[in-house]
C-alpha cells in the first residue's frame, strides 16, 4: 500500500494517539523480528490501519521497549500478538507484489524497485509460505490488474476492483462472520479508495511517461491534469467509497479503536483526498491535521 | 435479554430526554436511508430492530411517560424495513424486472445480471437495475453512470433520483455529531461552495423532473 491513510489528528484523544503509535511501533518491531531490517522500511500508516482493523477485541496494553529508531527514549509498543504477525506477513506480501507490479510497468523508473525487490525477496518467500491463500489471491488480483492495464481498460471500477478485492482478502482469516463481512466491505472500499487516490497522485507522472492510468482512459484526458468534469467524477467515487467504509464501520463494535477508525473514515481520508487533488500531499508527512494541514510525524 | 440501556449506550439513570436523544441518534445511524442497496443492509436492519426493541422496552418500563408517538414511529420504522421488498416488487413493471429485483434483494447478482442481459429495451428501469448491480459490487463510478442515464430517461422517477443523489453527495448519509460534511473535492474557496450548491439544488429539485449536475 502507499501510505495515504491518516486519522484526523484533532479528533484523536491522547490515548488514541498513543495506541495508534503503539501499533505502528509493534508492526515495525514484528516486521523486524520476522523478516529482518529491510522489511521495516515497507511500514506505513495504511498497513498500521490494516492492523487496527484486524485487531482482536482484547488487546492488552502496550509495553515500553527500546526502539531502533528512538534508542534513547524508547517507545510504547504492542508486542507478540497474532494480529501483528498477520498484518506483518500480509504487509510483506502486499509490498512484494506491488514492487513486482511496478517493475513490470514499462513507464516507471526501475532502479529503486529493483533494489527493494532484492531486499525483500527472502522476506516474501517466508511470508508466502506462512500465508499461502493470501499470497495466491494477491497474485491473482495483480495478474488481473496487469491484464486490464495491458488492454487499456477504460473504466475506473474494474482496475480498482482488483486492488479492492486484494485488500478485502486480508479479512479472510477473521473468525467472527459478522466482523469478517464488515471488514471485507471496509477493506474493499479502502482498497478502492487507495487505488484511485494513487492514480490521482501519479497522474502527471503517468501521463508524461505514457504509463497506464485509469483516470486518463476513463475521462479521455489530454494532459496530466484532471479536467473539472474528471475531478468531480473522481470526487464522487472517492467520497462514496469513504461513506461506504463508514457505514460498514458502524456495524461492528471496534471497542478501543473506534476513535481512531472514526477519525479516518469520517474526516482523515477526505482531508488526504483533498490534499492529493490539490497537489499538496506528501507521503512522508505525519498524521493528518483535519483541515488539510500536515502535522507532526508519529 | 440484553439490557435496553446498554443497547442505547446510556445509563439506566438517563432522563427521558436523554433516552430519546440516544435513540434518535442511533436510529439515524442505522436508518435504511444510510444503507440503500448496501450489501450489509441486513446487519443494519438487525441493529435497527435491537434499538427499536430497546427503546420500546424502556418506554414500557417508564410507563410511557417518554413519548408515545415516538414509540409508534419506531414501529413504523420496523414495518418500513419489513415492507421494503414488497414495495420493491410492486413497483416493478414487467415480470422479468421483478425477477431481477428479487435476485438483487437476495444478493444473487450473477442471476440479476444474466436476466437483465435478456432484455433488449434498455429503458430507465433497465439502467437503474444495472446501476444497482454495479453499486452492490462497490462499482460506484459505473453505478453513477447508469443511474444518471436512468434519471435522464425517466426524470420523474423518485427512486432513481434518490439513489443518484445518495451516490453523488451522500444525501441521507449519517455522520457523527460534531463532524461536518466533508468531501475530497472541498478545496478552500473553490469546489466547496459548488458542493454546497449541489446539495441545495438536489434537495430543492426533489419534486422536479430535472437531473441536476454540478452547478
GROMACS .gro file of C-alpha atoms in nm:
model
  513
    1UNK     CA    1   0.000   0.000   0.000
    2UNK     CA    2   0.102   0.355  -0.038
    3UNK     CA    3   0.075   0.544   0.288
    4UNK     CA    4  -0.237   0.752   0.225
    5UNK     CA    5  -0.444   0.657   0.529
    6UNK     CA    6  -0.436   0.915   0.807
    7UNK     CA    7  -0.659   0.963   1.108
    8UNK     CA    8  -0.759   1.325   1.151
    9UNK     CA    9  -0.536   1.440   1.433
   10UNK     CA   10  -0.764   1.688   1.615
   11UNK     CA   11  -1.019   1.408   1.653
   12UNK     CA   12  -0.782   1.180   1.843
   13UNK     CA   13  -0.752   1.176   2.220
   14UNK     CA   14  -0.405   1.139   2.372
   15UNK     CA   15  -0.494   0.777   2.442
   16UNK     CA   16  -0.596   0.721   2.078
   17UNK     CA   17  -0.268   0.869   1.957
   18UNK     CA   18  -0.067   0.657   2.200
   19UNK     CA   19  -0.242   0.336   2.099
   20UNK     CA   20  -0.212   0.407   1.726
   21UNK     CA   21   0.158   0.483   1.769
   22UNK     CA   22   0.199   0.163   1.971
   23UNK     CA   23   0.052  -0.041   1.682
   24UNK     CA   24   0.285   0.136   1.438
   25UNK     CA   25   0.581   0.051   1.662
   26UNK     CA   26   0.454  -0.302   1.721
   27UNK     CA   27   0.419  -0.366   1.349
   28UNK     CA   28   0.767  -0.225   1.285
   29UNK     CA   29   0.909  -0.446   1.559
   30UNK     CA   30   0.723  -0.755   1.433
   31UNK     CA   31   0.842  -0.694   1.076
   32UNK     CA   32   1.198  -0.664   1.205
   33UNK     CA   33   1.176  -0.977   1.419
   34UNK     CA   34   1.017  -1.191   1.148
   35UNK     CA   35   1.181  -1.054   0.837
   36UNK     CA   36   1.489  -0.853   0.929
   37UNK     CA   37   1.578  -0.489   0.898
   38UNK     CA   38   1.487  -0.417   0.531
   39UNK     CA   39   1.128  -0.526   0.590
   40UNK     CA   40   1.085  -0.244   0.842
   41UNK     CA   41   1.104   0.007   0.558
   42UNK     CA   42   0.780  -0.111   0.400
   43UNK     CA   43   0.585   0.008   0.704
   44UNK     CA   44   0.340   0.292   0.659
   45UNK     CA   45   0.014   0.419   0.809
   46UNK     CA   46  -0.202   0.220   0.566
   47UNK     CA   47  -0.056  -0.103   0.699
   48UNK     CA   48  -0.090   0.024   1.056
   49UNK     CA   49  -0.456   0.094   0.990
   50UNK     CA   50  -0.496  -0.256   0.847
   51UNK     CA   51  -0.361  -0.395   1.177
   52UNK     CA   52  -0.603  -0.172   1.372
   53UNK     CA   53  -0.899  -0.305   1.172
   54UNK     CA   54  -0.793  -0.666   1.221
   55UNK     CA   55  -0.722  -0.614   1.593
   56UNK     CA   56  -0.897  -0.860   1.829
   57UNK     CA   57  -1.128  -0.716   2.099
   58UNK     CA   58  -0.900  -0.795   2.391
   59UNK     CA   59  -0.560  -0.645   2.316
   60UNK     CA   60  -0.393  -0.582   2.647
   61UNK     CA   61  -0.183  -0.274   2.697
   62UNK     CA   62   0.135  -0.163   2.518
   63UNK     CA   63   0.473  -0.214   2.685
   64UNK     CA   64   0.765   0.028   2.698
   65UNK     CA   65   1.054  -0.111   2.492
   66UNK     CA   66   1.380   0.001   2.342
   67UNK     CA   67   1.347   0.111   1.983
   68UNK     CA   68   1.593   0.111   1.694
   69UNK     CA   69   1.464   0.447   1.568
   70UNK     CA   70   1.441   0.604   1.915
   71UNK     CA   71   1.732   0.444   2.103
   72UNK     CA   72   1.735   0.685   2.398
   73UNK     CA   73   1.371   0.733   2.486
   74UNK     CA   74   1.230   0.401   2.367
   75UNK     CA   75   0.867   0.365   2.271
   76UNK     CA   76   0.542   0.215   2.397
   77UNK     CA   77   0.464  -0.075   2.169
   78UNK     CA   78   0.227  -0.368   2.138
   79UNK     CA   79   0.417  -0.695   2.123
   80UNK     CA   80   0.374  -1.060   2.042
   81UNK     CA   81   0.021  -1.079   1.919
   82UNK     CA   82  -0.123  -1.282   1.635
   83UNK     CA   83  -0.272  -0.979   1.457
   84UNK     CA   84   0.063  -0.803   1.439
   85UNK     CA   85   0.206  -1.122   1.289
   86UNK     CA   86  -0.082  -1.150   1.041
   87UNK     CA   87  -0.055  -0.781   0.947
   88UNK     CA   88   0.326  -0.810   0.913
   89UNK     CA   89   0.300  -1.117   0.689
   90UNK     CA   90   0.029  -0.962   0.474
   91UNK     CA   91   0.224  -0.635   0.455
   92UNK     CA   92   0.529  -0.816   0.317
   93UNK     CA   93   0.318  -1.000   0.058
   94UNK     CA   94   0.137  -0.681  -0.047
   95UNK     CA   95   0.459  -0.485  -0.074
   96UNK     CA   96   0.634  -0.758  -0.269
   97UNK     CA   97   0.361  -0.783  -0.531
   98UNK     CA   98   0.339  -0.409  -0.563
   99UNK     CA   99   0.710  -0.389  -0.628
  100UNK     CA  100   0.678  -0.664  -0.890
  101UNK     CA  101   0.390  -0.473  -1.045
  102UNK     CA  102   0.598  -0.154  -1.060
  103UNK     CA  103   0.886  -0.345  -1.218
  104UNK     CA  104   0.653  -0.480  -1.485
  105UNK     CA  105   0.537  -0.127  -1.579
  106UNK     CA  106   0.744  -0.015  -1.879
  107UNK     CA  107   0.695   0.352  -1.795
  108UNK     CA  108   0.833   0.353  -1.440
  109UNK     CA  109   1.188   0.408  -1.321
  110UNK     CA  110   1.329   0.070  -1.224
  111UNK     CA  111   1.634   0.119  -1.004
  112UNK     CA  112   1.470   0.172  -0.665
  113UNK     CA  113   1.215  -0.105  -0.725
  114UNK     CA  114   1.492  -0.349  -0.821
  115UNK     CA  115   1.678  -0.266  -0.501
  116UNK     CA  116   1.358  -0.309  -0.296
  117UNK     CA  117   1.279  -0.639  -0.467
  118UNK     CA  118   1.627  -0.772  -0.393
  119UNK     CA  119   1.599  -0.668  -0.028
  120UNK     CA  120   1.253  -0.819   0.018
  121UNK     CA  121   1.288  -1.144  -0.177
  122UNK     CA  122   1.371  -1.363   0.122
  123UNK     CA  123   1.106  -1.198   0.337
  124UNK     CA  124   0.845  -1.252   0.068
  125UNK     CA  125   0.925  -1.622   0.031
  126UNK     CA  126   0.885  -1.672   0.403
  127UNK     CA  127   0.559  -1.473   0.421
  128UNK     CA  128   0.413  -1.652   0.118
  129UNK     CA  129   0.485  -1.989   0.283
  130UNK     CA  130   0.310  -1.871   0.601
  131UNK     CA  131   0.002  -1.722   0.427
  132UNK     CA  132  -0.037  -1.916   0.101
  133UNK     CA  133  -0.405  -1.822   0.050
  134UNK     CA  134  -0.342  -1.451   0.084
  135UNK     CA  135  -0.037  -1.478  -0.141
  136UNK     CA  136  -0.238  -1.661  -0.407
  137UNK     CA  137  -0.530  -1.416  -0.401
  138UNK     CA  138  -0.293  -1.119  -0.411
  139UNK     CA  139  -0.106  -1.263  -0.707
  140UNK     CA  140  -0.431  -1.341  -0.890
  141UNK     CA  141  -0.570  -0.992  -0.843
  142UNK     CA  142  -0.248  -0.825  -0.954
  143UNK     CA  143  -0.236  -1.052  -1.260
  144UNK     CA  144  -0.592  -0.938  -1.335
  145UNK     CA  145  -0.480  -0.578  -1.294
  146UNK     CA  146  -0.185  -0.636  -1.526
  147UNK     CA  147  -0.418  -0.776  -1.795
  148UNK     CA  148  -0.658  -0.480  -1.759
  149UNK     CA  149  -0.368  -0.235  -1.784
  150UNK     CA  150  -0.232  -0.412  -2.093
  151UNK     CA  151  -0.577  -0.393  -2.252
  152UNK     CA  152  -0.602  -0.021  -2.166
  153UNK     CA  153  -0.921  -0.071  -1.960
  154UNK     CA  154  -1.132   0.247  -1.990
  155UNK     CA  155  -1.321   0.220  -1.658
  156UNK     CA  156  -1.226   0.318  -1.305
  157UNK     CA  157  -1.414   0.043  -1.126
  158UNK     CA  158  -1.264  -0.260  -1.294
  159UNK     CA  159  -0.895  -0.194  -1.220
  160UNK     CA  160  -0.986  -0.055  -0.876
  161UNK     CA  161  -1.179  -0.377  -0.810
  162UNK     CA  162  -0.857  -0.579  -0.828
  163UNK     CA  163  -0.684  -0.382  -0.555
  164UNK     CA  164  -1.006  -0.361  -0.355
  165UNK     CA  165  -1.054  -0.739  -0.362
  166UNK     CA  166  -0.693  -0.795  -0.283
  167UNK     CA  167  -0.724  -0.590   0.032
  168UNK     CA  168  -1.062  -0.740   0.123
  169UNK     CA  169  -0.881  -1.074   0.116
  170UNK     CA  170  -0.687  -0.960   0.424
  171UNK     CA  171  -1.008  -1.020   0.624
  172UNK     CA  172  -1.019  -1.384   0.514
  173UNK     CA  173  -0.870  -1.511   0.840
  174UNK     CA  174  -1.112  -1.326   1.068
  175UNK     CA  175  -1.324  -1.587   1.251
  176UNK     CA  176  -1.636  -1.395   1.351
  177UNK     CA  177  -1.869  -1.399   1.047
  178UNK     CA  178  -2.019  -1.053   1.111
  179UNK     CA  179  -1.683  -0.893   1.173
  180UNK     CA  180  -1.550  -1.062   0.860
  181UNK     CA  181  -1.833  -0.921   0.646
  182UNK     CA  182  -1.790  -0.574   0.793
  183UNK     CA  183  -1.414  -0.584   0.738
  184UNK     CA  184  -1.445  -0.719   0.386
  185UNK     CA  185  -1.667  -0.424   0.296
  186UNK     CA  186  -1.442  -0.172   0.473
  187UNK     CA  187  -1.127  -0.314   0.320
  188UNK     CA  188  -1.284  -0.340  -0.026
  189UNK     CA  189  -1.359   0.031  -0.023
  190UNK     CA  190  -1.031   0.117   0.145
  191UNK     CA  191  -0.852  -0.068  -0.135
  192UNK     CA  192  -1.069   0.101  -0.396
  193UNK     CA  193  -1.002   0.442  -0.245
  194UNK     CA  194  -0.626   0.380  -0.217
  195UNK     CA  195  -0.609   0.264  -0.579
  196UNK     CA  196  -0.796   0.570  -0.706
  197UNK     CA  197  -0.614   0.823  -0.490
  198UNK     CA  198  -0.283   0.672  -0.600
  199UNK     CA  199  -0.396   0.704  -0.963
  200UNK     CA  200  -0.472   1.073  -0.899
  201UNK     CA  201  -0.137   1.122  -0.725
  202UNK     CA  202   0.056   0.960  -1.013
  203UNK     CA  203  -0.144   1.116  -1.293
  204UNK     CA  204   0.108   1.374  -1.414
  205UNK     CA  205   0.397   1.126  -1.399
  206UNK     CA  206   0.199   0.851  -1.574
  207UNK     CA  207   0.082   1.087  -1.846
  208UNK     CA  208   0.436   1.207  -1.911
  209UNK     CA  209   0.579   0.853  -1.923
  210UNK     CA  210   0.290   0.701  -2.115
  211UNK     CA  211   0.209   0.456  -1.835
  212UNK     CA  212  -0.142   0.322  -1.784
  213UNK     CA  213  -0.354   0.533  -1.553
  214UNK     CA  214  -0.727   0.461  -1.527
  215UNK     CA  215  -0.812   0.832  -1.499
  216UNK     CA  216  -0.656   0.908  -1.840
  217UNK     CA  217  -0.871   0.646  -2.013
  218UNK     CA  218  -1.191   0.697  -1.816
  219UNK     CA  219  -1.204   1.072  -1.864
  220UNK     CA  220  -1.026   1.088  -2.204
  221UNK     CA  221  -0.767   1.325  -2.058
  222UNK     CA  222  -0.545   1.516  -2.296
  223UNK     CA  223  -0.296   1.626  -2.034
  224UNK     CA  224  -0.165   1.510  -1.696
  225UNK     CA  225  -0.409   1.738  -1.514
  226UNK     CA  226  -0.767   1.648  -1.425
  227UNK     CA  227  -1.034   1.850  -1.605
  228UNK     CA  228  -1.309   1.994  -1.388
  229UNK     CA  229  -1.551   1.723  -1.502
  230UNK     CA  230  -1.297   1.448  -1.436
  231UNK     CA  231  -1.219   1.587  -1.093
  232UNK     CA  232  -1.585   1.594  -0.999
  233UNK     CA  233  -1.636   1.240  -1.123
  234UNK     CA  234  -1.338   1.118  -0.925
  235UNK     CA  235  -1.451   1.304  -0.612
  236UNK     CA  236  -1.791   1.130  -0.624
  237UNK     CA  237  -1.616   0.793  -0.639
  238UNK     CA  238  -1.366   0.872  -0.363
  239UNK     CA  239  -1.626   1.023  -0.130
  240UNK     CA  240  -1.877   0.745  -0.174
  241UNK     CA  241  -1.622   0.473  -0.104
  242UNK     CA  242  -1.534   0.655   0.219
  243UNK     CA  243  -1.904   0.675   0.311
  244UNK     CA  244  -1.945   0.303   0.247
  245UNK     CA  245  -1.649   0.236   0.476
  246UNK     CA  246  -1.809   0.450   0.746
  247UNK     CA  247  -2.147   0.277   0.707
  248UNK     CA  248  -1.976  -0.062   0.747
  249UNK     CA  249  -1.770   0.060   1.045
  250UNK     CA  250  -2.089   0.140   1.238
  251UNK     CA  251  -2.200  -0.225   1.218
  252UNK     CA  252  -1.926  -0.369   1.439
  253UNK     CA  253  -1.803  -0.267   1.782
  254UNK     CA  254  -1.433  -0.187   1.736
  255UNK     CA  255  -1.401  -0.109   2.106
  256UNK     CA  256  -1.097   0.098   2.198
  257UNK     CA  257  -1.018   0.152   1.828
  258UNK     CA  258  -1.346   0.326   1.748
  259UNK     CA  259  -1.197   0.674   1.795
  260UNK     CA  260  -0.906   0.613   1.556
  261UNK     CA  261  -1.124   0.449   1.290
  262UNK     CA  262  -1.387   0.723   1.319
  263UNK     CA  263  -1.114   0.985   1.270
  264UNK     CA  264  -1.010   0.805   0.950
  265UNK     CA  265  -1.346   0.732   0.789
  266UNK     CA  266  -1.534   1.049   0.881
  267UNK     CA  267  -1.256   1.301   0.826
  268UNK     CA  268  -0.897   1.184   0.766
  269UNK     CA  269  -0.950   1.025   0.424
  270UNK     CA  270  -1.143   1.327   0.297
  271UNK     CA  271  -0.853   1.552   0.402
  272UNK     CA  272  -0.596   1.332   0.230
  273UNK     CA  273  -0.809   1.313  -0.085
  274UNK     CA  274  -0.837   1.688  -0.095
  275UNK     CA  275  -0.462   1.734  -0.046
  276UNK     CA  276  -0.383   1.485  -0.324
  277UNK     CA  277  -0.622   1.657  -0.562
  278UNK     CA  278  -0.471   1.995  -0.472
  279UNK     CA  279  -0.118   1.860  -0.517
  280UNK     CA  280  -0.017   1.931  -0.156
  281UNK     CA  281   0.002   1.573  -0.028
  282UNK     CA  282   0.338   1.422   0.055
  283UNK     CA  283   0.351   1.057   0.152
  284UNK     CA  284   0.619   1.116   0.415
  285UNK     CA  285   0.406   1.354   0.620
  286UNK     CA  286   0.277   1.257   0.960
  287UNK     CA  287  -0.073   1.234   1.095
  288UNK     CA  288  -0.340   1.442   0.936
  289UNK     CA  289  -0.433   1.783   1.071
  290UNK     CA  290  -0.800   1.754   0.986
  291UNK     CA  291  -0.842   2.064   0.777
  292UNK     CA  292  -0.581   1.957   0.525
  293UNK     CA  293  -0.282   2.074   0.731
  294UNK     CA  294   0.004   1.840   0.789
  295UNK     CA  295   0.103   1.772   1.146
  296UNK     CA  296   0.400   1.625   1.326
  297UNK     CA  297   0.503   1.272   1.232
  298UNK     CA  298   0.449   0.993   1.480
  299UNK     CA  299  -3.246  -1.037   2.730
  300UNK     CA  300  -2.993  -0.764   2.654
  301UNK     CA  301  -3.011  -0.461   2.879
  302UNK     CA  302  -3.202  -0.199   2.677
  303UNK     CA  303  -2.992   0.081   2.826
  304UNK     CA  304  -2.678  -0.095   2.711
  305UNK     CA  305  -2.819  -0.118   2.359
  306UNK     CA  306  -2.882   0.258   2.359
  307UNK     CA  307  -2.543   0.313   2.524
  308UNK     CA  308  -2.683   0.518   2.815
  309UNK     CA  309  -2.701   0.465   3.193
  310UNK     CA  310  -3.032   0.348   3.341
  311UNK     CA  311  -3.045   0.682   3.524
  312UNK     CA  312  -3.075   0.870   3.191
  313UNK     CA  313  -3.360   1.118   3.172
  314UNK     CA  314  -3.646   1.065   2.927
  315UNK     CA  315  -3.494   1.334   2.710
  316UNK     CA  316  -3.153   1.160   2.708
  317UNK     CA  317  -3.317   0.829   2.619
  318UNK     CA  318  -3.494   0.992   2.330
  319UNK     CA  319  -3.178   1.163   2.207
  320UNK     CA  320  -2.974   0.839   2.223
  321UNK     CA  321  -3.248   0.656   2.036
  322UNK     CA  322  -3.276   0.921   1.769
  323UNK     CA  323  -2.901   0.928   1.709
  324UNK     CA  324  -2.881   0.551   1.672
  325UNK     CA  325  -3.193   0.537   1.458
  326UNK     CA  326  -3.039   0.797   1.230
  327UNK     CA  327  -2.720   0.593   1.210
  328UNK     CA  328  -2.889   0.266   1.115
  329UNK     CA  329  -3.175   0.412   0.914
  330UNK     CA  330  -3.236   0.239   0.579
  331UNK     CA  331  -3.157   0.568   0.404
  332UNK     CA  332  -2.796   0.518   0.507
  333UNK     CA  333  -2.786   0.161   0.372
  334UNK     CA  334  -2.952   0.186   0.030
  335UNK     CA  335  -2.868  -0.132  -0.160
  336UNK     CA  336  -2.580  -0.186   0.077
  337UNK     CA  337  -2.455  -0.548   0.096
  338UNK     CA  338  -2.459  -0.506   0.477
  339UNK     CA  339  -2.818  -0.373   0.492
  340UNK     CA  340  -2.932  -0.689   0.675
  341UNK     CA  341  -2.690  -0.610   0.960
  342UNK     CA  342  -2.817  -0.252   0.979
  343UNK     CA  343  -3.171  -0.386   0.988
  344UNK     CA  344  -3.082  -0.609   1.283
  345UNK     CA  345  -2.930  -0.312   1.464
  346UNK     CA  346  -3.241  -0.108   1.397
  347UNK     CA  347  -3.462  -0.383   1.538
  348UNK     CA  348  -3.250  -0.404   1.854
  349UNK     CA  349  -3.265  -0.028   1.902
  350UNK     CA  350  -3.638  -0.013   1.843
  351UNK     CA  351  -3.697  -0.302   2.085
  352UNK     CA  352  -3.473  -0.140   2.349
  353UNK     CA  353  -3.650   0.193   2.315
  354UNK     CA  354  -3.994   0.030   2.336
  355UNK     CA  355  -3.889  -0.166   2.646
  356UNK     CA  356  -3.765   0.147   2.820
  357UNK     CA  357  -4.084   0.331   2.727
  358UNK     CA  358  -4.293   0.047   2.868
  359UNK     CA  359  -4.083   0.028   3.185
  360UNK     CA  360  -4.125   0.400   3.236
  361UNK     CA  361  -4.498   0.377   3.187
  362UNK     CA  362  -4.496   0.550   2.852
  363UNK     CA  363  -4.413   0.884   3.004
  364UNK     CA  364  -4.148   0.948   2.741
  365UNK     CA  365  -4.319   0.999   2.413
  366UNK     CA  366  -4.577   0.751   2.294
  367UNK     CA  367  -4.574   0.896   1.945
  368UNK     CA  368  -4.207   0.820   1.910
  369UNK     CA  369  -4.275   0.459   2.009
  370UNK     CA  370  -4.522   0.424   1.729
  371UNK     CA  371  -4.271   0.587   1.497
  372UNK     CA  372  -4.032   0.312   1.592
  373UNK     CA  373  -4.290   0.056   1.487
  374UNK     CA  374  -4.334   0.238   1.160
  375UNK     CA  375  -3.963   0.213   1.101
  376UNK     CA  376  -3.974  -0.158   1.168
  377UNK     CA  377  -4.256  -0.205   0.925
  378UNK     CA  378  -4.068   0.012   0.676
  379UNK     CA  379  -3.788  -0.239   0.681
  380UNK     CA  380  -4.029  -0.529   0.651
  381UNK     CA  381  -4.211  -0.361   0.368
  382UNK     CA  382  -3.902  -0.273   0.171
  383UNK     CA  383  -3.903  -0.578  -0.052
  384UNK     CA  384  -4.278  -0.564  -0.106
  385UNK     CA  385  -4.254  -0.208  -0.220
  386UNK     CA  386  -3.967  -0.308  -0.444
  387UNK     CA  387  -4.168  -0.578  -0.618
  388UNK     CA  388  -4.490  -0.386  -0.656
  389UNK     CA  389  -4.326  -0.101  -0.837
  390UNK     CA  390  -4.157  -0.312  -1.098
  391UNK     CA  391  -4.341  -0.323  -1.426
  392UNK     CA  392  -4.251  -0.633  -1.622
  393UNK     CA  393  -4.223  -0.976  -1.456
  394UNK     CA  394  -3.863  -1.003  -1.574
  395UNK     CA  395  -3.771  -0.678  -1.398
  396UNK     CA  396  -3.944  -0.813  -1.087
  397UNK     CA  397  -3.724  -1.120  -1.101
  398UNK     CA  398  -3.416  -0.901  -1.140
  399UNK     CA  399  -3.514  -0.702  -0.831
  400UNK     CA  400  -3.574  -1.021  -0.635
  401UNK     CA  401  -3.234  -1.159  -0.736
  402UNK     CA  402  -3.070  -0.831  -0.630
  403UNK     CA  403  -3.255  -0.844  -0.296
  404UNK     CA  404  -3.123  -1.194  -0.241
  405UNK     CA  405  -2.770  -1.082  -0.326
  406UNK     CA  406  -2.762  -1.306  -0.635
  407UNK     CA  407  -2.601  -1.051  -0.864
  408UNK     CA  408  -2.494  -1.302  -1.130
  409UNK     CA  409  -2.855  -1.411  -1.188
  410UNK     CA  410  -2.974  -1.050  -1.185
  411UNK     CA  411  -2.717  -0.959  -1.447
  412UNK     CA  412  -2.799  -1.261  -1.659
  413UNK     CA  413  -3.172  -1.176  -1.651
  414UNK     CA  414  -3.100  -0.815  -1.746
  415UNK     CA  415  -2.898  -0.946  -2.039
  416UNK     CA  416  -3.219  -1.098  -2.181
  417UNK     CA  417  -3.386  -0.757  -2.204
  418UNK     CA  418  -3.315  -0.566  -2.522
  419UNK     CA  419  -3.508  -0.248  -2.436
  420UNK     CA  420  -3.262  -0.053  -2.223
  421UNK     CA  421  -3.510   0.187  -2.066
  422UNK     CA  422  -3.485   0.378  -1.737
  423UNK     CA  423  -3.565   0.072  -1.524
  424UNK     CA  424  -3.305  -0.137  -1.704
  425UNK     CA  425  -3.037   0.127  -1.645
  426UNK     CA  426  -3.141   0.170  -1.282
  427UNK     CA  427  -3.118  -0.202  -1.214
  428UNK     CA  428  -2.787  -0.228  -1.400
  429UNK     CA  429  -2.663   0.058  -1.182
  430UNK     CA  430  -2.788  -0.118  -0.869
  431UNK     CA  431  -2.595  -0.434  -0.958
  432UNK     CA  432  -2.279  -0.225  -1.006
  433UNK     CA  433  -2.347  -0.045  -0.679
  434UNK     CA  434  -2.388  -0.368  -0.485
  435UNK     CA  435  -2.047  -0.475  -0.615
  436UNK     CA  436  -1.895  -0.147  -0.498
  437UNK     CA  437  -1.852  -0.020  -0.855
  438UNK     CA  438  -1.957   0.332  -0.770
  439UNK     CA  439  -1.844   0.507  -1.088
  440UNK     CA  440  -2.029   0.269  -1.322
  441UNK     CA  441  -2.332   0.274  -1.093
  442UNK     CA  442  -2.344   0.651  -1.109
  443UNK     CA  443  -2.334   0.647  -1.490
  444UNK     CA  444  -2.626   0.404  -1.511
  445UNK     CA  445  -2.824   0.600  -1.250
  446UNK     CA  446  -2.762   0.918  -1.450
  447UNK     CA  447  -2.895   0.753  -1.764
  448UNK     CA  448  -3.196   0.616  -1.573
  449UNK     CA  449  -3.274   0.967  -1.443
  450UNK     CA  450  -3.238   1.118  -1.788
  451UNK     CA  451  -3.474   0.858  -1.939
  452UNK     CA  452  -3.730   0.879  -1.659
  453UNK     CA  453  -3.684   1.218  -1.492
  454UNK     CA  454  -3.996   1.187  -1.278
  455UNK     CA  455  -3.887   0.869  -1.102
  456UNK     CA  456  -3.810   0.949  -0.738
  457UNK     CA  457  -3.640   0.618  -0.667
  458UNK     CA  458  -3.380   0.667  -0.941
  459UNK     CA  459  -3.311   1.025  -0.837
  460UNK     CA  460  -3.283   0.934  -0.469
  461UNK     CA  461  -3.016   0.678  -0.547
  462UNK     CA  462  -2.827   0.918  -0.775
  463UNK     CA  463  -2.833   1.187  -0.505
  464UNK     CA  464  -2.718   0.936  -0.247
  465UNK     CA  465  -2.419   0.833  -0.458
  466UNK     CA  466  -2.329   1.183  -0.571
  467UNK     CA  467  -2.350   1.378  -0.250
  468UNK     CA  468  -2.425   1.134   0.028
  469UNK     CA  469  -2.773   1.269   0.085
  470UNK     CA  470  -2.907   1.095   0.394
  471UNK     CA  471  -2.568   0.954   0.495
  472UNK     CA  472  -2.503   0.955   0.869
  473UNK     CA  473  -2.213   1.138   1.029
  474UNK     CA  474  -2.136   1.162   1.399
  475UNK     CA  475  -2.224   1.466   1.600
  476UNK     CA  476  -1.964   1.739   1.558
  477UNK     CA  477  -1.844   1.612   1.219
  478UNK     CA  478  -1.910   1.838   0.924
  479UNK     CA  479  -1.996   1.731   0.572
  480UNK     CA  480  -1.659   1.657   0.421
  481UNK     CA  481  -1.560   1.596   0.065
  482UNK     CA  482  -1.233   1.516  -0.106
  483UNK     CA  483  -1.333   1.784  -0.356
  484UNK     CA  484  -1.368   2.063  -0.100
  485UNK     CA  485  -1.077   2.294  -0.152
  486UNK     CA  486  -1.073   2.625   0.026
  487UNK     CA  487  -1.285   2.866  -0.167
  488UNK     CA  488  -1.331   2.661  -0.479
  489UNK     CA  489  -1.523   2.338  -0.516
  490UNK     CA  490  -1.664   2.350  -0.164
  491UNK     CA  491  -1.909   2.624  -0.250
  492UNK     CA  492  -2.013   2.429  -0.553
  493UNK     CA  493  -2.073   2.119  -0.344
  494UNK     CA  494  -2.292   2.311  -0.105
  495UNK     CA  495  -2.478   2.445  -0.403
  496UNK     CA  496  -2.526   2.096  -0.544
  497UNK     CA  497  -2.667   1.987  -0.210
  498UNK     CA  498  -2.923   2.264  -0.207
  499UNK     CA  499  -3.018   2.218  -0.567
  500UNK     CA  500  -3.069   1.847  -0.527
  501UNK     CA  501  -3.284   1.894  -0.220
  502UNK     CA  502  -3.486   2.161  -0.385
  503UNK     CA  503  -3.545   1.968  -0.702
  504UNK     CA  504  -3.670   1.654  -0.534
  505UNK     CA  505  -4.017   1.716  -0.681
  506UNK     CA  506  -3.894   1.842  -1.014
  507UNK     CA  507  -3.809   1.641  -1.318
  508UNK     CA  508  -3.458   1.754  -1.399
  509UNK     CA  509  -3.139   1.581  -1.318
  510UNK     CA  510  -2.916   1.840  -1.156
  511UNK     CA  511  -2.550   1.844  -1.249
  512UNK     CA  512  -2.287   2.042  -1.065
  513UNK     CA  513  -2.391   2.400  -1.077
   0.00000   0.00000   0.00000
